[in-house]
Short mmCIF file of C-alpha atoms and ligand atoms in Angstrom, two decimals:
data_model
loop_
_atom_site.label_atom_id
_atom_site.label_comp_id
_atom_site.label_asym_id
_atom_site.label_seq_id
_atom_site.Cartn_x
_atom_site.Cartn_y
_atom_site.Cartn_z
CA UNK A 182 -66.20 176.66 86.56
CA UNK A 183 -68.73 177.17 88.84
CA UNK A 184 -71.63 175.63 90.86
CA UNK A 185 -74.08 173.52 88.08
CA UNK A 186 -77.36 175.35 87.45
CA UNK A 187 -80.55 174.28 85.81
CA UNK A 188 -83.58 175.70 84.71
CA UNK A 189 -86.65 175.77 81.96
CA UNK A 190 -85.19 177.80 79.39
CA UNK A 191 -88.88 177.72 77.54
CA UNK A 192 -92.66 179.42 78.20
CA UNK A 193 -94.33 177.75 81.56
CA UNK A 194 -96.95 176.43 79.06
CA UNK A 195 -97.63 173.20 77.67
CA UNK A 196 -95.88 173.21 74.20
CA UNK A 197 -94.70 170.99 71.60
CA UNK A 198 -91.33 170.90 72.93
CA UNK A 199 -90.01 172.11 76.07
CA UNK A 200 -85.91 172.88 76.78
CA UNK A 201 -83.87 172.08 80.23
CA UNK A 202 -80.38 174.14 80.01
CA UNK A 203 -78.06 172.97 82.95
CA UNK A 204 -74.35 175.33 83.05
CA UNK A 205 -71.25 174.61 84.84
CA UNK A 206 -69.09 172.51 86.81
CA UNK A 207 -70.50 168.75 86.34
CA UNK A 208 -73.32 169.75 84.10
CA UNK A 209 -72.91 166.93 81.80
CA UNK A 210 -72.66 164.45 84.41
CA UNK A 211 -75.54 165.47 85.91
CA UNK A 212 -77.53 165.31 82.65
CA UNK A 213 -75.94 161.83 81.86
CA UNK A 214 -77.43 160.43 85.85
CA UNK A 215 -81.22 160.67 84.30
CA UNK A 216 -80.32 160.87 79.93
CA UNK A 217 -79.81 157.47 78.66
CA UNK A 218 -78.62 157.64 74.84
CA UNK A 219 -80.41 155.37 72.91
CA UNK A 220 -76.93 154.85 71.37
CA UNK A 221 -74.25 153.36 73.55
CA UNK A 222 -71.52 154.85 71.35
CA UNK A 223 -73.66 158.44 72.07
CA UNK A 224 -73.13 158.71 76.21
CA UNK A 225 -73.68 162.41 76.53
CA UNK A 226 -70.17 161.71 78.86
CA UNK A 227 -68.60 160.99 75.23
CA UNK A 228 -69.90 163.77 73.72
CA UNK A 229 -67.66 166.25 71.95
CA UNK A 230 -68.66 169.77 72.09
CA UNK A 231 -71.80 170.82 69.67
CA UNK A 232 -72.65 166.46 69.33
CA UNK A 233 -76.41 165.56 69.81
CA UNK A 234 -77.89 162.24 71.17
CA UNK A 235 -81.43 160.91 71.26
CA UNK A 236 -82.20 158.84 74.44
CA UNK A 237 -84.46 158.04 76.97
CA UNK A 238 -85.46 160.37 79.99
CA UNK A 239 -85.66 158.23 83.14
CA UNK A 240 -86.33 159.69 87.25
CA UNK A 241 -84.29 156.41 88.15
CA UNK A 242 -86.48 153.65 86.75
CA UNK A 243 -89.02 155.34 85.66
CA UNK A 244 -89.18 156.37 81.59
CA UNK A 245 -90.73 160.16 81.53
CA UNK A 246 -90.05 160.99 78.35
CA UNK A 247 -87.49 160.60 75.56
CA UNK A 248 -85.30 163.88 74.02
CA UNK A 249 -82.35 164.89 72.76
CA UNK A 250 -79.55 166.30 74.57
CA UNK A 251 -77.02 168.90 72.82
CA UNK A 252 -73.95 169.41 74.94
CA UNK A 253 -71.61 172.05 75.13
CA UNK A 254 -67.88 172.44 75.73
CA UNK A 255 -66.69 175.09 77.51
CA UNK A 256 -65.38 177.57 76.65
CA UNK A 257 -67.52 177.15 73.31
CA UNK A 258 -70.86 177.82 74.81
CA UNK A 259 -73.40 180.38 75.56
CA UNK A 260 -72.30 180.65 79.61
CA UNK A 261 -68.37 179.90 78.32
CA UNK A 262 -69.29 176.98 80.09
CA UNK A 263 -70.42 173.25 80.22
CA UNK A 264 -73.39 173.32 79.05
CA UNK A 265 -76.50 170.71 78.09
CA UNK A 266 -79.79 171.46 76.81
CA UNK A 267 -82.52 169.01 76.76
CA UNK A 268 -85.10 168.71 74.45
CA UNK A 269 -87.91 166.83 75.52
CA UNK A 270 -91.57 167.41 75.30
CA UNK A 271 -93.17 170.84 75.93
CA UNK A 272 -95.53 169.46 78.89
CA UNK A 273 -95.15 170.87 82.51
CA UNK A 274 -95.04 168.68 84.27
CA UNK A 275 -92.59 166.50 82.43
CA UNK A 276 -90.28 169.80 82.68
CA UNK A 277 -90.50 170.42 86.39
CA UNK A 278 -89.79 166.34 87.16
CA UNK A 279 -86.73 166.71 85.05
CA UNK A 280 -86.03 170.04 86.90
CA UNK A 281 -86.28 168.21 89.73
CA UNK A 282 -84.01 165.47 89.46
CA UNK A 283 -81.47 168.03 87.88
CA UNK A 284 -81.72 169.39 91.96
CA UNK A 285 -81.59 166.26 93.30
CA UNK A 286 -78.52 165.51 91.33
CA UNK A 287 -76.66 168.22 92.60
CA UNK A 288 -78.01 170.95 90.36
CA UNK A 289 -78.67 174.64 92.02
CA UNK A 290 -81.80 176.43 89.96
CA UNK A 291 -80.64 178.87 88.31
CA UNK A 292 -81.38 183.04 89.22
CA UNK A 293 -83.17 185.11 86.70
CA UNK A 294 -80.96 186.37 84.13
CA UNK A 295 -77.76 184.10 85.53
CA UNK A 296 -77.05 182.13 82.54
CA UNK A 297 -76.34 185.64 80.60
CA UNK A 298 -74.69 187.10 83.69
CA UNK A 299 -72.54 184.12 83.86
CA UNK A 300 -71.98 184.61 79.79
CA UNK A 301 -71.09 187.73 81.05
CA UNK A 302 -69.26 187.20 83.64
CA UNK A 303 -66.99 184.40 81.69
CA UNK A 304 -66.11 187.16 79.11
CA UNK A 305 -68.46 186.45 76.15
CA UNK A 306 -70.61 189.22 76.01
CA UNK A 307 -70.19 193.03 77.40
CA UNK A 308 -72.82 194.11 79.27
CA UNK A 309 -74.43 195.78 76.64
CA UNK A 310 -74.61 193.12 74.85
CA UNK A 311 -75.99 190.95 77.38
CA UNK A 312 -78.67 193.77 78.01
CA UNK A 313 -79.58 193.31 74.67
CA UNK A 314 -80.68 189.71 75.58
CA UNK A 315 -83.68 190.55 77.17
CA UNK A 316 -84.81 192.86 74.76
CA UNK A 317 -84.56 190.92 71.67
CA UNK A 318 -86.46 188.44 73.70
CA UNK A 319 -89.07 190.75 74.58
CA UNK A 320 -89.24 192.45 70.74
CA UNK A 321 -92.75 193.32 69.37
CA UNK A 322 -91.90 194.37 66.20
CA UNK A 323 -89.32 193.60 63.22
CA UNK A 324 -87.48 197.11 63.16
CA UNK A 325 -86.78 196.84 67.09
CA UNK A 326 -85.75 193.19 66.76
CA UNK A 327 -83.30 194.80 63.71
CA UNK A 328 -82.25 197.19 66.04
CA UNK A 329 -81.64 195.20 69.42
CA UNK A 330 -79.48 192.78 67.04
CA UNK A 331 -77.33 195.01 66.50
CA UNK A 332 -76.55 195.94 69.75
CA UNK A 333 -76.25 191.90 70.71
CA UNK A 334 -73.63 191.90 68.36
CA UNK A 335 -71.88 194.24 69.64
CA UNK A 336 -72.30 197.76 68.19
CA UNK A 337 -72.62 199.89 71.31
CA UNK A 338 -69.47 198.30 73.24
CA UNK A 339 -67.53 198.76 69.96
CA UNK A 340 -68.39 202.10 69.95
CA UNK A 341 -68.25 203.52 73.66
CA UNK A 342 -65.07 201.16 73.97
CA UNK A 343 -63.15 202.99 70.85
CA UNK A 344 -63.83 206.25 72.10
CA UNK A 345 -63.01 204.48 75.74
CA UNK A 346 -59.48 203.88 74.35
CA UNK A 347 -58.89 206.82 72.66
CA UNK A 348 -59.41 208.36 75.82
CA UNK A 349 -57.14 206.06 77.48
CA UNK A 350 -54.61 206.77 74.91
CA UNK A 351 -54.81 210.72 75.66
CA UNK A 352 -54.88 209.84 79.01
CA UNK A 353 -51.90 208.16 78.52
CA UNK A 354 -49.49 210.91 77.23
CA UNK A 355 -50.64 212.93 79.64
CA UNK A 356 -49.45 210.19 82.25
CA UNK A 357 -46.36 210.48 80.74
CA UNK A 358 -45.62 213.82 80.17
CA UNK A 359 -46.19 214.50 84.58
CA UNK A 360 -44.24 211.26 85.09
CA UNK A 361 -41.15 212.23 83.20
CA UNK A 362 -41.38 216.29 82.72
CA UNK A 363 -37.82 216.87 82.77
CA UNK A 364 -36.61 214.57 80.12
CA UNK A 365 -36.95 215.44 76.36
CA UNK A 366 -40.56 214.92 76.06
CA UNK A 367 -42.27 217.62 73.38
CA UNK A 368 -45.21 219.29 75.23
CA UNK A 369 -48.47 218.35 75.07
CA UNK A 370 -50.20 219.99 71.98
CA UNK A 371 -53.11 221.44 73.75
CA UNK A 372 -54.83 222.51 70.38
CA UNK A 373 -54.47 219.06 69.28
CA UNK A 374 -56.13 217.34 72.34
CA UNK A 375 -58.84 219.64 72.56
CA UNK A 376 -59.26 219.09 68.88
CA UNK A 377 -59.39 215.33 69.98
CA UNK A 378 -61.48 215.52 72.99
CA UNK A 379 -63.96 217.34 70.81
CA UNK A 380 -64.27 214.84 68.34
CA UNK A 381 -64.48 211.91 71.31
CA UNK A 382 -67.50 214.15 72.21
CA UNK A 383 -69.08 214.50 69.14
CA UNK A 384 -69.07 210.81 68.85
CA UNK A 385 -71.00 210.32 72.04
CA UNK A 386 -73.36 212.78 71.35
CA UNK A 387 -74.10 211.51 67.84
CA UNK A 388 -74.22 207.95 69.63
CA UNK A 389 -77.13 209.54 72.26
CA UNK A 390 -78.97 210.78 69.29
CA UNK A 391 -80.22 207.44 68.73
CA UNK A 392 -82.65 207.95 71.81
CA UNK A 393 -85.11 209.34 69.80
CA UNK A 394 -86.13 206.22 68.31
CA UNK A 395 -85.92 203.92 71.07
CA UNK A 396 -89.51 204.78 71.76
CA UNK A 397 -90.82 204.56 68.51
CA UNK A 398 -89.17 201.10 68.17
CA UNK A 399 -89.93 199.69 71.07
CA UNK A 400 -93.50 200.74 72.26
CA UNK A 401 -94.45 201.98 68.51
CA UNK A 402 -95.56 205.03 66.63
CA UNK A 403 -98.60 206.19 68.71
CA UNK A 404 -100.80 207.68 66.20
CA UNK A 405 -104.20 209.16 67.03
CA UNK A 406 -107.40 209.77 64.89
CA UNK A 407 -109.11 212.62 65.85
CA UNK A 408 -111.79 214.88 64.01
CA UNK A 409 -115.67 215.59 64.33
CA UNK A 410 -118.24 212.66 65.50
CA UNK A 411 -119.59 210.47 62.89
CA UNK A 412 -116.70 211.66 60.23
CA UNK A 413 -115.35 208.11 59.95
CA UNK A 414 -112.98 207.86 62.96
CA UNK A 415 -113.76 204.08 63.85
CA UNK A 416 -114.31 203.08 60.55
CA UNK A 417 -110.63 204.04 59.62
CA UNK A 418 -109.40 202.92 62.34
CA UNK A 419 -110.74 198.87 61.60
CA UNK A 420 -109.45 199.55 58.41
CA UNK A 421 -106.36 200.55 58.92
CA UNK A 422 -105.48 197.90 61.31
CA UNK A 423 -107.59 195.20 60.06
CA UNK A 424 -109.68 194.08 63.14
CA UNK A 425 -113.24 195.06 64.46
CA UNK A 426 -112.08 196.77 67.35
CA UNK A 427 -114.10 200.34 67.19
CA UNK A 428 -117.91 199.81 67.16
CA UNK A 429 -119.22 201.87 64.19
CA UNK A 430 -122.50 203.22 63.56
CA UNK A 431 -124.03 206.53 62.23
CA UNK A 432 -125.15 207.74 65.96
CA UNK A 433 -122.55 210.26 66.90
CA UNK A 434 -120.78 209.78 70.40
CA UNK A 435 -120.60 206.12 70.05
CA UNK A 436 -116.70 205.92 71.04
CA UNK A 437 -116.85 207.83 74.61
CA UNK A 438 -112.81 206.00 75.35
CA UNK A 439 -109.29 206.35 73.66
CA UNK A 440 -109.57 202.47 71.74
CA UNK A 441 -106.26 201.21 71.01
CA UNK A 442 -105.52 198.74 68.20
CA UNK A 443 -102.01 198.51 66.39
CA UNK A 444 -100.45 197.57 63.01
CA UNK A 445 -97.23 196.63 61.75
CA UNK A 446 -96.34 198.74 57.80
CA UNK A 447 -93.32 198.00 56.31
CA UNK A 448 -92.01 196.30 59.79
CA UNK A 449 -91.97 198.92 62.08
CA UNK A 450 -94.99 198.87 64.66
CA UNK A 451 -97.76 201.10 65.25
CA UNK A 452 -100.11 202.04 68.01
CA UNK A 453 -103.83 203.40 66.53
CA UNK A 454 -105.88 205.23 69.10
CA UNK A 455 -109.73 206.03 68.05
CA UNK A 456 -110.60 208.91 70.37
CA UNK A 457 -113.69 210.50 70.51
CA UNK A 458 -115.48 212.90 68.38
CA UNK A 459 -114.65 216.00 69.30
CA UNK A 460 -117.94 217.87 70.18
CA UNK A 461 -119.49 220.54 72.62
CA UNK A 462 -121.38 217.55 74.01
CA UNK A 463 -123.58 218.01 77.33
CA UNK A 464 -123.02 214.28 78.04
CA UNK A 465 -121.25 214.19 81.03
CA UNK A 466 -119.61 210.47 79.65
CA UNK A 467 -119.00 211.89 76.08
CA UNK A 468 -117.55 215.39 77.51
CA UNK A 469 -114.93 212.84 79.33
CA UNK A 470 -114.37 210.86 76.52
CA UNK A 471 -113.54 214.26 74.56
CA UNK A 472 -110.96 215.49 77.41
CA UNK A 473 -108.84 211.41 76.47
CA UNK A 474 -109.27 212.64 73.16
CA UNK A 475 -107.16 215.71 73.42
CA UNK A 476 -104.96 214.43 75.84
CA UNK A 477 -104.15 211.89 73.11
CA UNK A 478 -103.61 214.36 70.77
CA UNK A 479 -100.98 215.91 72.83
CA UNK A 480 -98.82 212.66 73.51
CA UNK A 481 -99.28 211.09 70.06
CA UNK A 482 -96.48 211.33 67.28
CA UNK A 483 -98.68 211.32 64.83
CA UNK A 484 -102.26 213.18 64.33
CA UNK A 485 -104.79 211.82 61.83
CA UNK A 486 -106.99 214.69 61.32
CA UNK A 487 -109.97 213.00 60.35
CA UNK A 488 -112.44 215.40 57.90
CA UNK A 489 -115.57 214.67 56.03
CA UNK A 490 -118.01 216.92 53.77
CA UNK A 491 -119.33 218.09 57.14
CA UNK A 492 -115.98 219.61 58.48
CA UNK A 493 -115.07 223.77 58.99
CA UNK A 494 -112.28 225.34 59.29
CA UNK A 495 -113.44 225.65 63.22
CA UNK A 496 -113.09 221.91 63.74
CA UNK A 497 -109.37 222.82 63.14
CA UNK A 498 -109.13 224.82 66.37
CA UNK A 499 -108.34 220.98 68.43
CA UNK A 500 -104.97 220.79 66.68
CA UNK A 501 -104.22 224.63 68.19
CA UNK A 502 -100.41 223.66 69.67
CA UNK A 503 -99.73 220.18 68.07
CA UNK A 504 -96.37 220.17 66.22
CA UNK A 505 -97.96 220.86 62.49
CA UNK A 506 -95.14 218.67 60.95
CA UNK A 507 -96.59 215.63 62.42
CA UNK A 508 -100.39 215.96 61.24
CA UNK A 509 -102.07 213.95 58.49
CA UNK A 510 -105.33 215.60 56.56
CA UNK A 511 -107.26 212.82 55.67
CA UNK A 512 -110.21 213.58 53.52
CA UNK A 513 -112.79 211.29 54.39
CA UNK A 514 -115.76 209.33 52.36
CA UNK A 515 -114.45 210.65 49.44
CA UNK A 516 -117.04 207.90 47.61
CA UNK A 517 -119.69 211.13 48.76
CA UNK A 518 -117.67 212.95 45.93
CA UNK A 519 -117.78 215.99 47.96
CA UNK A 520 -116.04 219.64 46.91
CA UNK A 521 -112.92 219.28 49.24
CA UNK A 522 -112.26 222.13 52.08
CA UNK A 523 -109.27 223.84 51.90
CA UNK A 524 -107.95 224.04 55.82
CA UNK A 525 -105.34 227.28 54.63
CA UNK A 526 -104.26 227.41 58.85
CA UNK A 527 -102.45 224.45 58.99
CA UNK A 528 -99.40 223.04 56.37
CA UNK A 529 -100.31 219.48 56.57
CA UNK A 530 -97.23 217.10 56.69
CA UNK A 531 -99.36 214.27 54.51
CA UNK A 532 -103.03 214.97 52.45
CA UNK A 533 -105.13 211.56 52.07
CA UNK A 534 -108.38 210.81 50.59
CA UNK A 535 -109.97 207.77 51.61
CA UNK A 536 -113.31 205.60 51.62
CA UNK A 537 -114.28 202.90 53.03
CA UNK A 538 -114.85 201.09 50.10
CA UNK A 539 -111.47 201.78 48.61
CA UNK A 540 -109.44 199.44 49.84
CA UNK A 541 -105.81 201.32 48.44
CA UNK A 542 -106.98 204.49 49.62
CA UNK A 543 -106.29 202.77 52.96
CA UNK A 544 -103.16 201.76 51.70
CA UNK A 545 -101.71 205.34 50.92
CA UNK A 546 -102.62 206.45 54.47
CA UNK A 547 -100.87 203.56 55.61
CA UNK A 548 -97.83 204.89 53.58
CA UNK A 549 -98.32 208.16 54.83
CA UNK A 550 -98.54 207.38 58.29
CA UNK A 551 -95.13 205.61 57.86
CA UNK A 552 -93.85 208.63 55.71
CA UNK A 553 -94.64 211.16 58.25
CA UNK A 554 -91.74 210.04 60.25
CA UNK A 555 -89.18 209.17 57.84
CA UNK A 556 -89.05 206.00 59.58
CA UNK A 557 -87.37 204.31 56.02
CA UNK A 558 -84.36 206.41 56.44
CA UNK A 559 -83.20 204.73 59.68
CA UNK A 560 -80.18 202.77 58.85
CA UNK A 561 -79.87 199.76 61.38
CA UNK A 562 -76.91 198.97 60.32
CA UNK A 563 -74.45 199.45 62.81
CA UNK A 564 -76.92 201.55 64.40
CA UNK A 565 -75.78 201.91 68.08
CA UNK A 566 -79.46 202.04 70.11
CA UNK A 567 -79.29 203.12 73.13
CA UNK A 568 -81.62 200.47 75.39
CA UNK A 569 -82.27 201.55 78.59
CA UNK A 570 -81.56 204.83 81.24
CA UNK A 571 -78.56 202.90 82.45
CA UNK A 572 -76.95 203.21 79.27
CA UNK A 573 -78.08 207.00 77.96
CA UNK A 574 -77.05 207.91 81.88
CA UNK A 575 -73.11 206.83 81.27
CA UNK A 576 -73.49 208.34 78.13
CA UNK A 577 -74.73 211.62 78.84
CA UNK A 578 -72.66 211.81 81.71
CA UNK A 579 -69.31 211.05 79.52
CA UNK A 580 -70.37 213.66 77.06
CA UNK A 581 -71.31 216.63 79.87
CA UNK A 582 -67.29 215.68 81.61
CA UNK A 583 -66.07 215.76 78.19
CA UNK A 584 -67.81 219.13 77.94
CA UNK A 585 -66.15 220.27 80.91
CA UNK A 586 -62.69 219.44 80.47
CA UNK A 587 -62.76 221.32 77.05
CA UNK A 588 -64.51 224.53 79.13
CA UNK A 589 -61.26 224.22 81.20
CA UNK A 590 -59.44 223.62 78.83
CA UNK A 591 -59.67 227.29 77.59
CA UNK A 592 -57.99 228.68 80.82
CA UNK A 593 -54.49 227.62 82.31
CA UNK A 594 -55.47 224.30 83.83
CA UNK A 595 -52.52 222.01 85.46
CA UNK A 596 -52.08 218.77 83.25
CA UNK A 597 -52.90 216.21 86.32
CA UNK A 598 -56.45 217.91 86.73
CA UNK A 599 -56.93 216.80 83.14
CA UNK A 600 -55.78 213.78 83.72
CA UNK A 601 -58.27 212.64 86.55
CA UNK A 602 -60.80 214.52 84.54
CA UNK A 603 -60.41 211.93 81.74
CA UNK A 604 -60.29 209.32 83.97
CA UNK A 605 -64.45 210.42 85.20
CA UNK A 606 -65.13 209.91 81.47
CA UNK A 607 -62.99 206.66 81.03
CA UNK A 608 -65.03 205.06 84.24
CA UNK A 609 -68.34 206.22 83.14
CA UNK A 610 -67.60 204.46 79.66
CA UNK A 611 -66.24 201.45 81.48
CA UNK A 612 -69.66 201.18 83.53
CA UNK A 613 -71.11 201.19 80.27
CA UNK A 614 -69.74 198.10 78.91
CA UNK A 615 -69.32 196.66 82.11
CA UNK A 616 -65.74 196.65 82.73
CA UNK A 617 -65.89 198.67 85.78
CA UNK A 618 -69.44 197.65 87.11
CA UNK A 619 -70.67 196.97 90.67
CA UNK A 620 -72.21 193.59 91.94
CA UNK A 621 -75.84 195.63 93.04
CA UNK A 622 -75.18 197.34 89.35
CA UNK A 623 -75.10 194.14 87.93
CA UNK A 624 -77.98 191.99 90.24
CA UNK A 625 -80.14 194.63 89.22
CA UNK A 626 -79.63 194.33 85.56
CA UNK A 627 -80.11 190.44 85.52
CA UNK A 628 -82.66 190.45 87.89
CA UNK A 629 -85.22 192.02 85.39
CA UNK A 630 -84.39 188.65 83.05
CA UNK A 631 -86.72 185.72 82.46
CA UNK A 632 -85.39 182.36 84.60
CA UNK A 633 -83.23 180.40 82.30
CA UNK A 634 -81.97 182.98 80.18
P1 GDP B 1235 -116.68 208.16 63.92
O1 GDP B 1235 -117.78 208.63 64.80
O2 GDP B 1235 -115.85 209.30 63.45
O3 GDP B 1235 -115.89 207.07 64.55
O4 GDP B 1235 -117.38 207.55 62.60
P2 GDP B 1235 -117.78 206.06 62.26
O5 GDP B 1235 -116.60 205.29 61.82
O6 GDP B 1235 -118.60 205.49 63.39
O7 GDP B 1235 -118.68 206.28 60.97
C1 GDP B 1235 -119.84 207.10 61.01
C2 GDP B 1235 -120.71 206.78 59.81
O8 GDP B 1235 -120.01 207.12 58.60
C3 GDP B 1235 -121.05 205.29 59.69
O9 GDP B 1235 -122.38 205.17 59.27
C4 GDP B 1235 -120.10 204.81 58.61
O10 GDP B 1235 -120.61 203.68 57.92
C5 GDP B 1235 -119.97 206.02 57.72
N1 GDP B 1235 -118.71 206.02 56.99
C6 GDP B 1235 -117.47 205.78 57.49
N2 GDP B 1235 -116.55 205.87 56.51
C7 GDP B 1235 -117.20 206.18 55.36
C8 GDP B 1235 -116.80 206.39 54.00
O11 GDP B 1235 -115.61 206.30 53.63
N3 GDP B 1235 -117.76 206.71 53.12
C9 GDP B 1235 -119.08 206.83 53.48
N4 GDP B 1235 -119.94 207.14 52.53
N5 GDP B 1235 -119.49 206.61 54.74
C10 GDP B 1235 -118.59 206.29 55.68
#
């Protein structure tokens, strides 16, 4: 086991309760120099693995607190070592004494990220699973949280490690077949393996698919409202995401800024933009304001094409080049009763009517706006996300050797350049789950966690 570290494991702001994690060699006798169980039958020293004890904190004999401390055996713990949180109260500075005498007692503090790189290190997590740490911590919205889960538990090593082995495996007979050519050995079926290195690739690719929503999980749906001054834009907007955040009046030109708000429907998260009104304005400030507007409109992955009884088919000309599958027509005040436009250029993914005094008209855009990207059809079960470059690099470069080998595969190539072909692919997916990983590789990735994680 190695050296014992210590750290606050919770916020650096006064809370109800605050947590001290200590991991490694002598961790519980460090705890038990300043935890005093109420209970003399409860000396964390006595503690089995998983066992609690209430007690008094003390920086020799001075009481700073009282807490509980839940020890940890290893190999049972989150390090696969000794571990013992502390409980005590959420207050700063009643953390950073106890941090202190953990140091004084022979406790290192701990790096960012080191309690998951030691978890990693100790075998019980890959390193996509440990990568996964951070990002469930950091999780804004449900769906991501869903998704990041997944990989914690496990679903992207299982995957890139089965395809690993079945590369291994081809690798394998390969080994073989140049080892012992002369004996009895039936040749290699070179139909067969291609047949099998092709499948191995489809599997990857189908695996680096699942970049497309790592976006739109983690940062959110960026959808934008755009459409003519005054035609409702900021209104909607409040509406949709429940807060005053756009200032609405009946002077055109009044949002001159891209105004971001954002909104979770049906768990996933989404980022509102009110832009403004697109207008030949004069005003210098407004003309600006129209240039975020349209740049918005060409990043967004959703358009709300905002329309009102005022709107002609030349207001359309804004969405010229915007992917039409991804724009909502939302007729606007419909309360006014008005004789609805027909916009014939465009084949609208989503048509909405809405008013400002009807509240489920807001509700159907809301549906629409999660509609438009068929966000309920993502299955998150099992769903291998793919977190970070790190991991779509080792991917995608797995897939392109892969690719390769079966090019060469179509001319006369000699059975050992296969073989150290496969073995490019095997590393890269070894990398991956951090089998075959280097110590800078590996700093870098735990550097970017919080301290006592
Ligand atoms: P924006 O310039 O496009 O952001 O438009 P605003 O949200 O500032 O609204 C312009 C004016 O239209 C304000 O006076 C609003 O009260 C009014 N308005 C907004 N939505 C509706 C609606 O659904 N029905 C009616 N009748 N008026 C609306």
């Amino acid at each position: 086991m190695k050296e014992c570290i210590a750290a606050i494991a919770t916020a650096l702001a006064p809370a109800g309760l605050g947590v001290i994690r200590l991991s490694g060699r002598n961790s519980i006798e460090i705890a038990a120099k300043f935890f005093k169980s109420s209970n003399s039958s409860k000396d964390i020293k006595l503690l089995n693995g998983y066992e609690a004890a209430y007690g008094k904190i003390l920086d020799g004999d001075f009481f700073l607190d009282d807490g509980v401390a839940l020890v940890f055996k290893a190999p049972c713990s989150y390090t696969g070592e000794d571990v013992v949180e502390i409980t005590c109260h959420g207050g700063l500075l009643i953390l950073q004494e106890i941090l202190n005498i953990c140091t004084k007692n022979g406790a290192r503090l701990a790096a960012n990220g080191e309690f998951t790189k030691r978890a990693f290190l100790n075998g019980k997590l890959s390193l996509t699973q440990a990568e996964a740490v951070a990002d469930v911590i950091n999780a804004e919205s449900l769906s991501y949280l869903r998704a990041v889960n997944e990989v914690k538990n496990g679903i992207l090593y299982k995957k890139a490690k089965g395809i690993s082995n079945k590369l291994v495996e081809l690798d394998g007979n390969i080994l073989v077949w140049l080892d012992y050519p002369l004996d009895d050995l039936p040749d290699i079926d070179i139909l067969k393996f291609k047949d099998e290195i092709r499948c191995q690739k489809l599997k990857l690719d189908s695996i680096l698919q699942n970049v497309k929503f790592e976006g739109v999980l983690k940062n959110g749906v960026q959808v934008a409202l755009v459409g003519r001054p005054n035609v409702g834009k900021s209104t909607l907007m409040n509406l949709i995401c429940g807060e005053e955040k756009s200032i609405v009046t009946n002077i055109s030109g009044t949002t001159r800024d891209v105004i971001a708000s954002s909104v979770a429907i049906n768990g996933f998260d989404f980022k509102i933009f009110d832009t403004a009104g697109i207008t030949d304005s004069s005003d210098v400030v407004e003309r600006l304001g129209v240039e975020r507007a349209i740049n918005k409109l060409k990043t967004a992955d959703i358009v709300l094409f905002i329309t009102d009884n005022l709107t002609k088919d030349e207001d359309l000309d804004i969405l010229k080049g915007y992917e039409s599958s991804n724009i909502i027509l939302v007729y606007n005040k419909s309360d006014l009763n008005y004789k609805k436009h027909c916009f014939s250029k465009y084949k609208f993914s989503e048509i909405v009517s809405t008013s400002h005094n009807n509240y489920s008209s807001i509700e159907k855009l809301k549906q629409a706006i999660y509609n438009v990207k068929q966000l309920g059809n993502i299955n998150f079960n099992n769903m291998p996300l793919i977190l970070n470059s790190r991991q779509k690099s080792s991917l995608e470069r797995s897939s392109k050797i892969l690719e390769n080998l079966l090019k060469m595969l179509n001319s006369n190539v000699a059975l050992d350049a296969i073989g150290v072909i496969l073995e490019e692919a095997i590393d890269e997916l070894l990398r991956l789950t951090g089998e075959k990983v280097s110590d800078v590789v590996l700093d870098d990735i735990f550097s970017k966690f919080c301290v006592g994680k």
